[in-house]
Amino acid sequence: MKFQYTLGAALVAAMLATACGKKEEAPAAAAPAAPTAKQSVEVLHYWTSGGEAASAAELKKMLEAKGHEWKDFAVAGGGGENAMTVLKSRAVSGNPPTAAQVKGPAIQEWANEGMLASIDAVATAEKWDDLLPKVVADVMKANGNYVAAPVNVHRVNWMWANPEVLNKAGVKGMPTTWDEFFVAADKIKKSGAIALAHGGQNWQDFTVFESVALGVGGAQFYNDALVKLDPAALNSPTMTKVLTTFRKLKGYTDAASPGRDWNMTTALVIQGKAGFQFMGDWAKGEFTAAGKKPGEGFLCAAAPGTANAYTFNVDSFIMFKLKDEAAQKAQGDLASAILSTEFQEVFNQNKGSIPVRLGHDMSKFDDCAKLSATDFVATAKSGGLVPSVAHGMAIEPAKQGSIQDVVTAFWNDGKLSVAEAQKRIAAVATAK
Ligand code: GAL
């Protein structure tokens, strides 16, 4: 999985093009669209929260505008674990959907099963190799053919806050270090609000954990420990500090945290019941859907200690082999819609992410998205751009799952010592 180390570099080029104001060229005139019969296009996804559903609705709209019928195959469950289980059973029974929300190294796993279709006809006609950063494109290809279409770039290392809760507690400004965070969290706790809104589910625990690792250890440490799985980094005193800091956060969560969905958790911040949440910028989709504006109804900042780093998470749809020619054509229309400027603009504004297309005009996006785009360029140059491990961008799914299991066990079991958890993480991460 060589691409995991180079994905950042290609994305850099993309964002540099954006930053330099590179004008988008008019898309190559695609072959004149032949009238297509109304086809049912079944799309598996896990976008069921308010902001996510609004985003998915845009794709549906665009597909229907092309004369097709959207067959929604939504499987609730943040992070997509439930969706992947359902997808596997559908695929095993020989009845896969038209497309499914699958990303990162998992795309290659599906391609290796021989189940994915080439969408090169669309990709070539629409010049995807020029529209996309090379290494994003490489992740979307198997044996040189496009088998998936990328949707966006999410940043994971965000901290969200309710400004009123902070004000009431006497917290001035967003904390920029973990020490500052704990001082602020103590004040919020004292004021009677929940300091840290957290949903106790394995993928949410892992999401917070990777931000702590990035903030405490820096990008180099993050890469060594969680991407390269280097035993020296995994067994280092820095990792000990990461686990200690992560554990300390638990004391600032509420009793109803275990099992709570991420969007219900964001709702606590929206409603002024909690001060902070650590979550990727799909959380911004919830604030936006609730009519809140950045800087007024909510605040966004990089998680403490991570202002010079960026954990990226690129959503994409894999395309399954279909027998019927008309169904294949509709699948191509879906792929084409996903990469269109129009879709990238409206989808990403709802979703909280930034466009994956090169040179996209960011002027209509909000300040958090603009910060994301700026930081993307800056971190790409500085080496602070790293793949999100918790969101399937860096290591094979099975290994990701084993590390996540230990992190969650550690979060939930106060009797599991830091030393023991560190030993277990290193053991599962380096197991052959
Ligand atoms: C991420 C995914 C996002 C969002 C989130 C919550 O892994 O990339 O698009 O859906 O999970 O489910």
Short mmCIF file of C-alpha atoms in Angstrom, two decimals, residues 196 404 408:
data_model
loop_
_atom_site.label_atom_id
_atom_site.label_comp_id
_atom_site.label_asym_id
_atom_site.label_seq_id
_atom_site.Cartn_x
_atom_site.Cartn_y
_atom_site.Cartn_z
CA LEU A 196 -16.58 17.56 26.15
CA GLN A 404 -9.30 0.68 17.21
CA THR A 408 -11.87 1.60 22.71
#
